[in-house]
Tab-separated table of C-alpha atoms in Angstrom:
chain	number	residue	atom	x	y	z
A	27	MET	CA	20.641	106.064	37.547
A	28	THR	CA	17.520	104.747	35.874
A	29	TRP	CA	14.996	105.913	33.331
A	30	ARG	CA	11.234	106.071	33.367
A	31	GLN	CA	8.384	107.491	31.341
A	32	ALA	CA	7.385	111.067	32.149
A	33	THR	CA	3.865	111.653	33.414
A	34	ARG	CA	1.438	113.932	31.590
A	35	GLU	CA	1.833	116.509	34.345
A	36	GLU	CA	5.618	116.427	34.047
A	37	ILE	CA	5.481	116.845	30.266
A	38	TYR	CA	3.224	119.880	30.565
A	39	ALA	CA	5.455	121.320	33.287
A	40	TYR	CA	8.567	120.849	31.149
A	41	TYR	CA	7.151	122.713	28.156
A	42	ALA	CA	5.706	125.434	30.374
A	43	ASP	CA	8.667	126.067	32.656
A	44	GLU	CA	11.925	124.648	31.283
A	45	PHE	CA	11.698	124.370	27.492
A	46	PRO	CA	11.162	128.136	26.841
A	47	SER	CA	14.583	128.854	28.375
A	48	TYR	CA	16.217	126.847	25.568
A	49	VAL	CA	14.496	128.573	22.646
A	50	ASN	CA	17.348	131.027	22.070
A	51	GLN	CA	19.797	128.098	21.827
A	52	MET	CA	18.106	126.470	18.838
A	53	PRO	CA	20.382	125.755	15.842
A	54	SER	CA	20.161	128.611	13.360
A	55	PHE	CA	18.304	126.603	10.710
A	56	ILE	CA	15.436	125.785	13.083
A	57	THR	CA	13.217	128.840	12.893
A	58	PRO	CA	9.441	129.359	13.106
A	59	ALA	CA	9.049	129.191	9.325
A	60	GLY	CA	12.230	127.389	8.218
A	61	PRO	CA	11.431	123.685	8.494
A	62	LYS	CA	8.504	122.868	6.241
A	63	GLN	CA	6.662	121.227	9.118
A	64	TYR	CA	6.525	120.729	12.840
A	65	ALA	CA	5.056	117.481	14.161
A	66	LEU	CA	3.744	116.111	17.439
A	67	ALA	CA	3.223	112.583	18.707
A	68	PHE	CA	0.607	111.990	21.389
A	69	ARG	CA	0.533	109.307	24.047
A	70	GLU	CA	-3.178	108.815	23.375
A	71	SER	CA	-5.028	109.425	20.123
A	72	HIS	CA	-7.033	112.640	20.036
A	73	PRO	CA	-10.182	113.207	17.935
A	74	VAL	CA	-10.340	115.635	15.024
A	75	ARG	CA	-13.332	117.797	14.213
A	76	LYS	CA	-14.498	115.701	11.270
A	77	ASN	CA	-16.478	112.775	12.675
A	78	GLU	CA	-15.559	110.261	9.985
A	79	VAL	CA	-11.805	110.784	10.429
A	80	PRO	CA	-9.952	108.545	12.938
A	81	ALA	CA	-8.425	110.103	16.027
A	82	LYS	CA	-4.755	111.064	15.638
A	83	ASP	CA	-1.716	110.124	17.697
A	84	PHE	CA	0.666	111.894	15.286
A	85	ILE	CA	0.171	115.151	13.385
A	86	ARG	CA	2.261	117.240	10.987
A	87	ARG	CA	1.580	120.938	10.497
A	88	ASP	CA	3.003	123.083	7.672
A	89	THR	CA	4.887	126.208	8.715
A	90	ARG	CA	3.923	128.139	5.554
A	91	GLN	CA	0.875	128.217	3.350
A	92	THR	CA	1.272	128.419	-0.419
A	93	ASN	CA	-1.037	129.242	-3.304
A	94	ALA	CA	-1.678	127.181	-6.449
A	95	SER	CA	1.526	128.580	-7.985
A	96	GLY	CA	3.612	127.454	-5.036
A	97	GLU	CA	4.180	131.002	-3.800
A	98	HIS	CA	4.200	131.563	-0.060
A	99	THR	CA	1.091	133.359	1.138
A	100	HIS	CA	1.700	133.504	4.893
A	101	CYS	CA	3.552	131.855	7.755
A	102	GLU	CA	1.616	129.813	10.289
A	103	PHE	CA	4.041	130.657	13.107
A	104	ASP	CA	5.293	134.245	13.376
A	105	GLU	CA	7.751	133.613	16.214
A	106	PHE	CA	9.044	130.700	18.216
A	107	GLU	CA	6.709	131.523	21.081
A	108	ASP	CA	3.865	130.504	18.745
A	109	ILE	CA	5.460	127.076	18.343
A	110	VAL	CA	5.869	126.779	22.108
A	111	GLU	CA	2.155	127.463	22.525
A	112	PHE	CA	1.339	124.893	19.816
A	113	ILE	CA	3.463	122.311	21.647
A	114	ARG	CA	1.877	123.064	25.011
A	115	HIS	CA	-1.723	123.171	23.800
A	116	PRO	CA	-1.899	121.748	20.264
A	117	ALA	CA	-5.690	121.482	20.077
A	118	ARG	CA	-6.196	125.097	21.118
A	119	ASN	CA	-3.425	126.364	18.822
A	120	ASP	CA	-3.792	124.064	15.818
A	121	PRO	CA	-2.723	125.845	12.584
A	122	LEU	CA	-5.570	123.953	10.885
A	123	GLU	CA	-8.090	125.748	13.081
A	124	ARG	CA	-10.315	126.615	10.097
A	125	SER	CA	-10.344	123.041	8.844
A	126	THR	CA	-12.540	120.130	9.860
A	127	PHE	CA	-9.302	118.117	10.077
A	128	ALA	CA	-8.038	120.219	12.997
A	129	LEU	CA	-7.794	118.648	16.425
A	130	ALA	CA	-11.071	118.782	18.315
A	131	ASP	CA	-11.370	121.345	21.092
A	132	PRO	CA	-10.904	119.515	24.438
A	133	ALA	CA	-13.486	121.859	25.981
A	134	LEU	CA	-16.125	120.172	23.813
A	135	LEU	CA	-15.014	116.626	24.648
A	136	ASP	CA	-14.934	114.297	27.588
A	137	LYS	CA	-11.187	113.993	26.950
A	138	PRO	CA	-8.161	115.985	28.175
A	139	ASP	CA	-5.883	118.202	26.117
A	140	PRO	CA	-3.603	116.037	23.907
A	141	CYS	CA	-0.196	115.471	25.478
A	142	PRO	CA	2.914	116.115	23.304
A	143	ASP	CA	4.780	112.881	23.985
A	144	ALA	CA	7.382	113.851	21.363
A	145	VAL	CA	8.085	116.983	19.302
A	146	TYR	CA	9.623	116.894	15.829
A	147	TYR	CA	10.588	119.198	12.982
A	148	ALA	CA	10.924	118.343	9.299
A	149	LEU	CA	14.389	118.015	7.776
A	150	ASP	CA	12.716	119.141	4.564
A	151	HIS	CA	13.405	122.884	4.717
A	152	TRP	CA	11.985	125.835	2.782
A	153	GLU	CA	15.308	127.614	2.436
A	154	ARG	CA	17.935	124.946	3.099
A	155	PRO	CA	17.050	121.644	1.419
A	156	TRP	CA	20.493	120.104	1.922
A	157	ILE	CA	20.113	119.173	5.614
A	158	LEU	CA	21.284	115.589	6.016
A	159	LEU	CA	20.904	113.474	9.157
A	160	VAL	CA	22.413	110.145	10.181
A	161	ASP	CA	20.625	108.239	12.943
A	162	ILE	CA	22.477	105.916	15.356
A	163	ASP	CA	20.181	104.164	17.822
A	164	ALA	CA	21.145	102.320	21.004
A	165	LYS	CA	18.514	99.667	20.201
A	166	THR	CA	20.402	98.702	17.040
A	167	ILE	CA	23.698	98.483	18.897
A	168	ALA	CA	22.141	96.357	21.648
A	169	ARG	CA	20.628	93.923	19.170
A	170	LYS	CA	23.938	93.479	17.356
A	171	ARG	CA	25.597	92.889	20.718
A	172	ALA	CA	22.982	90.257	21.544
A	173	GLU	CA	23.590	88.528	18.212
A	174	ARG	CA	27.246	88.106	19.179
A	175	THR	CA	26.505	86.696	22.627
A	176	VAL	CA	23.345	84.576	22.295
A	177	ALA	CA	23.626	81.064	20.905
A	178	ASP	CA	22.594	80.596	17.288
A	179	ASP	CA	20.008	77.980	18.215
A	180	VAL	CA	17.884	80.465	20.197
A	181	ASP	CA	14.562	80.910	18.446
A	182	ASN	CA	12.575	84.140	18.042
A	183	ARG	CA	15.603	86.411	17.667
A	184	ASP	CA	13.324	89.368	16.926
A	185	THR	CA	11.525	89.230	20.274
A	186	GLU	CA	12.122	90.585	23.761
A	187	ASP	CA	13.048	87.057	24.832
A	188	PHE	CA	16.121	87.324	22.624
A	189	LEU	CA	17.243	90.490	24.437
A	190	ASP	CA	16.462	88.839	27.772
A	191	ALA	CA	18.719	85.915	26.838
A	192	ALA	CA	21.549	88.397	26.354
A	193	GLY	CA	20.795	90.077	29.687
A	194	ILE	CA	20.123	93.412	28.002
A	195	ARG	CA	16.661	94.193	29.369
A	196	ALA	CA	17.802	93.299	32.888
A	197	ALA	CA	20.675	95.786	32.703
A	198	SER	CA	20.170	99.456	33.543
A	199	PRO	CA	17.931	101.072	32.451
A	200	THR	CA	15.851	98.036	33.436
A	201	GLY	CA	13.194	96.985	30.943
A	202	TYR	CA	14.509	98.965	27.964
A	203	PRO	CA	15.738	97.207	24.772
A	204	TYR	CA	19.313	98.426	25.365
A	205	ALA	CA	21.699	99.158	28.226
A	206	PHE	CA	23.346	102.450	29.129
A	207	GLU	CA	26.558	101.099	27.592
A	208	ASP	CA	24.739	100.936	24.239
A	209	VAL	CA	23.685	104.575	24.562
A	210	ASP	CA	27.274	105.545	25.356
A	211	ARG	CA	28.517	103.534	22.356
A	212	ALA	CA	25.976	105.270	20.101
A	213	ILE	CA	27.397	108.612	21.230
A	214	GLU	CA	30.938	107.437	20.454
A	215	TYR	CA	29.812	106.298	17.008
A	216	GLY	CA	28.218	109.697	16.466
A	217	PHE	CA	31.536	111.465	16.853
A	218	GLU	CA	33.196	108.921	14.600
A	219	VAL	CA	30.675	109.870	11.910
A	220	ARG	CA	31.337	113.553	12.519
A	221	ASP	CA	35.060	112.921	12.026
A	222	ILE	CA	34.323	111.065	8.776
A	223	PHE	CA	32.284	114.026	7.552
A	224	GLU	CA	35.088	116.430	8.393
A	225	ASP	CA	37.991	114.273	7.147
A	226	ASP	CA	36.480	112.579	4.070
A	227	PHE	CA	34.011	115.270	2.978
A	228	ASP	CA	35.900	118.352	4.196
A	229	ALA	CA	32.709	119.313	6.015
A	230	GLU	CA	32.850	122.585	7.906
A	231	GLU	CA	29.395	122.535	9.484
A	232	THR	CA	28.447	119.425	11.430
A	233	MET	CA	26.521	118.754	14.609
A	234	VAL	CA	26.044	115.778	16.928
A	235	MET	CA	22.679	115.704	18.683
A	236	TYR	CA	21.932	113.483	21.678
A	237	SER	CA	18.480	112.111	20.808
A	238	GLY	CA	17.570	110.459	24.104
A	239	GLN	CA	18.280	106.897	22.944
A	240	GLY	CA	21.262	107.531	20.697
A	241	VAL	CA	22.456	110.345	18.454
A	242	HIS	CA	21.632	112.229	15.290
A	243	VAL	CA	24.636	113.425	13.300
A	244	TYR	CA	24.069	116.363	10.956
A	245	LEU	CA	25.961	117.291	7.812
A	246	LEU	CA	24.975	120.908	7.178
A	247	ASP	CA	27.435	122.081	4.509
A	248	THR	CA	25.840	123.277	1.303
A	249	ASP	CA	25.802	120.801	-1.573
A	250	LEU	CA	24.873	122.841	-4.627
A	251	ALA	CA	25.975	120.134	-7.060
A	252	HIS	CA	23.808	117.294	-5.730
A	253	ARG	CA	21.654	118.831	-2.973
A	254	TYR	CA	22.121	115.493	-1.229
A	255	ASP	CA	20.035	113.663	-3.798
A	256	THR	CA	19.012	110.011	-3.564
A	257	LYS	CA	22.207	108.714	-5.140
A	258	SER	CA	24.541	110.717	-2.905
A	259	ARG	CA	22.645	109.540	0.178
A	260	GLU	CA	22.943	105.908	-0.947
A	261	VAL	CA	26.688	106.363	-1.387
A	262	LEU	CA	26.931	107.828	2.102
A	263	ASN	CA	24.959	104.921	3.589
A	264	ASP	CA	27.240	102.389	1.888
A	265	LEU	CA	30.331	104.218	3.109
A	266	LEU	CA	29.231	104.327	6.748
A	267	LEU	CA	27.759	100.823	6.862
A	268	ASP	CA	30.169	98.829	4.727
A	269	THR	CA	33.454	100.699	4.834
A	270	TYR	CA	33.384	101.963	8.412
A	271	GLY	CA	30.981	99.429	9.949
A	272	ILE	CA	28.920	102.035	11.780
A	273	PRO	CA	25.388	100.814	12.681
A	274	ILE	CA	23.325	103.630	11.210
A	275	ASP	CA	19.684	103.510	10.155
A	276	PRO	CA	20.012	103.871	6.346
A	277	VAL	CA	16.311	104.630	5.909
A	278	VAL	CA	16.660	107.846	7.900
A	279	THR	CA	19.614	109.052	5.801
A	280	ALA	CA	17.781	108.340	2.556
A	281	ASP	CA	14.439	109.936	3.468
A	282	ARG	CA	14.515	113.664	2.747
A	283	ARG	CA	11.067	114.113	4.293
A	284	ARG	CA	12.016	112.538	7.593
A	285	VAL	CA	11.200	114.360	10.819
A	286	ALA	CA	13.740	114.556	13.651
A	287	ARG	CA	13.322	115.255	17.338
A	288	LEU	CA	13.358	118.980	18.014
A	289	PRO	CA	16.459	120.107	19.934
A	290	TYR	CA	15.708	120.658	23.623
A	291	SER	CA	12.417	118.785	23.359
A	292	LEU	CA	11.714	116.107	25.943
A	293	HIS	CA	12.130	112.433	25.114
A	294	ALA	CA	9.241	111.497	27.375
A	295	ASP	CA	9.900	107.742	27.272
A	296	VAL	CA	13.209	108.201	29.082
A	297	CYS	CA	12.829	111.636	30.751
A	298	SER	CA	15.811	113.027	28.854
A	299	ILE	CA	16.372	116.309	26.997
A	300	VAL	CA	17.379	116.151	23.313
A	301	GLN	CA	20.368	118.459	22.792
A	302	PRO	CA	23.548	119.212	20.800
A	303	ILE	CA	26.669	117.732	22.392
A	304	ASP	CA	30.362	118.498	21.977
A	305	SER	CA	32.178	115.384	23.183
A	306	PRO	CA	31.985	111.582	22.979
A	307	ASN	CA	32.355	111.691	26.766
A	308	PHE	CA	28.958	113.380	27.130
A	309	ASP	CA	27.326	112.369	30.417
A	310	ILE	CA	23.688	111.525	29.723
A	311	ARG	CA	22.840	112.359	33.325
A	312	THR	CA	23.285	116.036	32.457
A	313	ALA	CA	20.298	115.735	30.099
A	314	THR	CA	17.934	115.083	32.997
A	315	PRO	CA	15.098	117.655	33.196
A	316	GLU	CA	14.550	119.683	36.357
A	317	PHE	CA	11.344	117.874	37.301
A	318	ILE	CA	13.319	114.685	38.036
A	319	ASP	CA	15.001	116.469	40.958
A	320	SER	CA	11.853	118.223	42.141
């Protein structure tokens, strides 16, 4: 098994043919107008209508419009099919269509339709502001593994040469800053975090999401007392990092406005489908999209 970057044609095919079949499996809190924003990352920057504004390789779009009093006036997406169309053809279906900051129409340019290299949704939610996510990345695990195996006198420990010295980039998947064993370890860590949530916090609603290069672990129980404020998130980071020694990204936990990869979206850098998983023994080969076998 190896990984590779999906082509533009494969990305378009995935969102046209395979992704719509997963829409009904979305977690209940991911709705057309629930997350405050949806976001797209493009492989190549795409112009906007206003000439003086730089081309964009990442855009966020609000799901609801509000008036000066903060009251909701209308939803930008009425149903999930509208979001699917935005993902497939973001310039043609840009919610900012009346604004000069909208993506430029490809029909008026000598440039193709922007390609959704990654699809995200905002953890900041209109109706459920207590969503909390812990990120565990295989790259972090691989680097810590390299630090244990490479001699201390090796210079440039923040470069690819450092990973090469540990044999990580030569291992499968070749050329990536981690090995498959690091992805598998990230998944194991994810379920350890879920157990901590359930045992130490008496959490009843948790979810482990395979992210393509690691996992996202969700704590979804309501927290009416603190609403997962800054202090409670700092405490959680300290607990996971210092007490349990789990290599999380503390910035992600602390940032309430963070975006996360949309479930069942395509991680185009590795041709893998982001999805909820139920076991630390999850086989990442089952996350391979259909176009790999075609």
